[in-house]
Every structure is written in structure tokens, then in C-alpha cells.
Amino acid sequence: MGLLSLAIWIPIFFGVVLLALGRDEQAGAVRWIALIGSVISLLVTLPLYRGFQLGTSAMQFVENTSWIERFNVNYHLGVDGISVWFVILTAFINVIVVIASWESITSRVNQYMGAFLILSGLMIGVFCALDGILFYVFFEATLIPMYLIIGIWGGPNKIYAAFKFFLYTLLGSLLMLVALIFLYAKSGGSFDIATWHQLPLDSHTQTLLFFAFLAAFAVKVPMWPVHTWLPDVHVEAPTGGSAVLAAIMLKLGAYGFLRFSLPIAPDAAHEWSWLMIALSLTAVVYVGLVAMVQEDMKKLVAYSSVAHMGFVTLGFFIFNDLGISGGIVQMIAHGFVSAAMFLSIGVLYDRVHSREIASYGGVINTMPKFAAFALLFAMANCGLPGTAGFVGEWMVILGAVKFNFWIGFASATALIFGAAYTLWMFKRVYLGPVANDDVKELKDINAREFLMLLLLAIAVLAMGLYPKPFTDVMDASVADLIKHVAVSKLN
């Protein structure tokens, strides 16, 4: 087994072991096994960065074995500069979620931890798959553990939220399956994604394929107007579920645009870029305004995620290196920042059992250490220079200005809205005098929570202050993608 197979199957193996352990009397052992499994999974992914060869767009750490010979389906894995950081990010967030859920989950602990470890392996599989059917299997399989996480450990309306999540994302993906089967037939019986990139497709075919992929990936991102499932799901999901959903699962859709929509249907991507830009700007501006009036902290951060992911899709469809690189950097940064925001809300919810902003006020007086972390993450969510949240957004805005000044100007307004709703929430929750007895009795974060938030704070600051390791890795792959799209357009 190569590194990528280990990265996929180690967390899945540990997840299956946890499911076999059974009763809650073994919860202590379950938590430690989950932590050990997630840490090993993370350690396995680190050599991917250390051994990654810069300056080439070729797939690296490739594994290719026949899987279903009759239909020419292969177990084909590999990563390039676009995907390698997402493998590491997924494994890192999984460790954080296990630590975050240590005390808050008290029933069916083995199933909860097992679901997250299996989900982590499946999401890594999406980022590594180079075979169309393998990609689809991993892409759809991620729905199952997340559906169970929401439906079993969620809030009062968890069944409604779980069904809404499952139906929205599954229905969108059915059109993608039709597109994959069409490409299989068109390529003479190959599910190899790289082969599909070279297919000479006419304009009409490309348009149909583009919208088939759009149906799957737009819901997953989620783009406006198919974003309505996300706030409901975030509100009902347990804290760990919200963190993984925002940090990783939303990225699966955005990643799909880069691996399928742009390289397979480049002419259609150019032709319909105006639509993608319009939808992205609507998400950035309109959803930012919607976030301002939210009274539920989770719902506010959920709408914030839609606005931030609008930057990602905007960057992809302005077809320049700053835009696409900025979109990818924004995806990684949003992974750190959104996870931190949701886990911070989880820290408060574990103590007060309310997500309403009105239930708090003056938290800084009773939880000064925690408030310091929350301030850093709030600043990163605003896009403050020096934090991870700034780098990708700034690159996308620069790329957008290069593409069209007014599009760049419109996207820059999102920074104002982002600062408005994030700081407004921070002010009402953390600043001022102690608002009520619940806040008065709050105890500051313990060592476990401190470690969890510290790891995220280091990631947010490291990426904000020194983004070079991230941008260097993706440069060659992004340049090759832009060249491929541009050449296809000319032809």
C-alpha cells in the first residue's frame, strides 16, 4: 500500500474497529483509540508534503490497480498541487474533532468517533481519486457517515436536517453519474479522469456536461441559491459535525470544479463564466447581508461559510492564476477558520446549552483565555492581514480586479460585510459587562480545549504570516490548468 492508500484506509480501519467495540462502558478506551487512529492518519499524510516535487503538474504518489476489470474501472490514486494540501487538511481537522468531542459526546461514543474516522478516510479518497467511478463512490459514500452524525447526535430537528442534507446532495449527484457514464462511452470505455481531460467535445456536449457537474458541485459548495440546506444542517449538527462539514465537505464540491468542470468542459466554462461569477457575487454580497441579521451563532457562521465559498467559485471562473490559486488558498484557510469558529461556539454551547447570541454578553470577563482565541478566529473570519482568512480573499480580489475592475470592487465589499457581522457577533457575545447568571458561572477553557484551539490558532497564524508553502505547491498545477483551459478555448 502506498501513502495515499494508507491515508485513506487507516482512518477507515480504526473507524471499523471502534464500531466493533460496542458499549458506552468502553467509552474511555474508545476515545483514546480514536485519537491514536486520527494522529496516525495525520502522520501518514505529512510525507506527502515533504516528498512533494515542486515545479511539476504531474500526479505524484500514484497508485493504479485494476478494480472492476469488466468495465475498466481502476483503483487509481494520485495527488497534484491542487489536491495534496486537502489530504493533509482533512487528517488534521479529524484530529481536532476527536479532541473537541472528548467530553461533549456521552452516548454511542464508539459510533460517533467511528463515523468521523470513516468519513475522514472517504473524504481523503475524494481528493486522491483519479478514476471517475472511484471518485463517485468516495464522493457519495461521504454522505452516509455525515447523515448518521447529524441524524443521531444532532439537535431537536435533526431528522429534518439530516434528510434535507441527504436529499439535496444526492439528487445533485445523480446528474453527475449520468455525465460520468456518458464520458465513459465517449472515451471508448475509460473511466480515467486524465483521459477525459483530452476528449475533443463539441460546444453543445460541453454545455450539457458542465451543467450536469454544476448540479452536483454547486449543491455541495453550496452556491446560492442551492445553499438553503446548509444553515439548517449546521444548526442541528453536533459541533464536530459542523466543523467537518464546513472545513472539508464543502470543499469537495469546489474541488470537483477544478478536477471535472474546468478541464473537461473548458469552452462551456468560459461561455457560462458570467453565470458563475454572478452566482458567486450574489453569495458574497447578499448572503453576507443575511448573516448580519442572524440571532443564532451557528446560523451566522453557516451563512458566513456560504459567503466565503463564494470567493472560491469567483476565483475559479475568472481564469487567471491569482484567481484560481486564491480560490484554492481560500478553501484551505476556510478549513482552518470555519472549524475554529464552530468549535468556539461548541465550547460555549457545552457550558450554557444555547447558541443564541442574546444568551451571552461579557464572556471575556469570565473566560479571558477563551475570548483571546475567539478574537483571533473572529479576526481571521473578517480577513484581517496576518491571518489565514486574508491571503486567499486578497488573491481572489486582485485576480478579479485584473479580470474586471467592477467585479473586483463588488467582491471587495464582502470584506466589509464579513467584518460587520463577525465583529457584531463578537461584541454582543464577549464584550461589555456580564449579562446574566449563566455567563457569570462560566469557567475558562480546560487543557484539552486549550490544546484544540491552540493547534487551530497556530495553523491560522502560520498560513496568514507565511503562505509560501501552500502557494508554491499549487503553482505548477494551476498554471497547467489555466493553459489547458485557454488552449481548449482557442481550439
Tab-separated table of C-alpha atoms in Angstrom, residues 9 22 47 75 84-85 93 99 167 247 259-260 273 318 354 376 387 401 410 412 435 446 475:
chain	number	residue	atom	x	y	z
A	9	TRP	CA	-7.702	3.204	4.778
A	22	GLY	CA	-19.832	-1.547	21.214
A	47	PRO	CA	5.371	12.787	3.990
A	75	TYR	CA	-8.269	1.800	-8.134
A	84	VAL	CA	-2.251	17.427	-1.808
A	85	TRP	CA	-2.974	20.045	0.876
A	93	ILE	CA	-9.239	18.530	11.162
A	99	ILE	CA	-10.204	16.179	20.759
A	167	LEU	CA	-31.667	14.616	-0.467
A	247	ALA	CA	-13.913	22.701	6.915
A	259	ARG	CA	-10.999	18.325	-11.492
A	260	PHE	CA	-14.047	17.983	-13.779
A	273	SER	CA	-18.498	32.039	-16.564
A	318	ILE	CA	-12.082	34.478	-13.709
A	354	SER	CA	-27.656	27.831	23.916
A	376	LEU	CA	-8.200	35.743	16.776
A	387	THR	CA	-4.330	35.592	9.414
A	401	VAL	CA	-9.653	43.366	-10.467
A	410	ALA	CA	-18.041	44.142	-5.758
A	412	ALA	CA	-14.118	43.548	-2.020
A	435	ALA	CA	-25.078	39.792	31.044
A	446	ASN	CA	-9.515	23.456	30.275
A	475	ASP	CA	1.700	26.951	-8.751
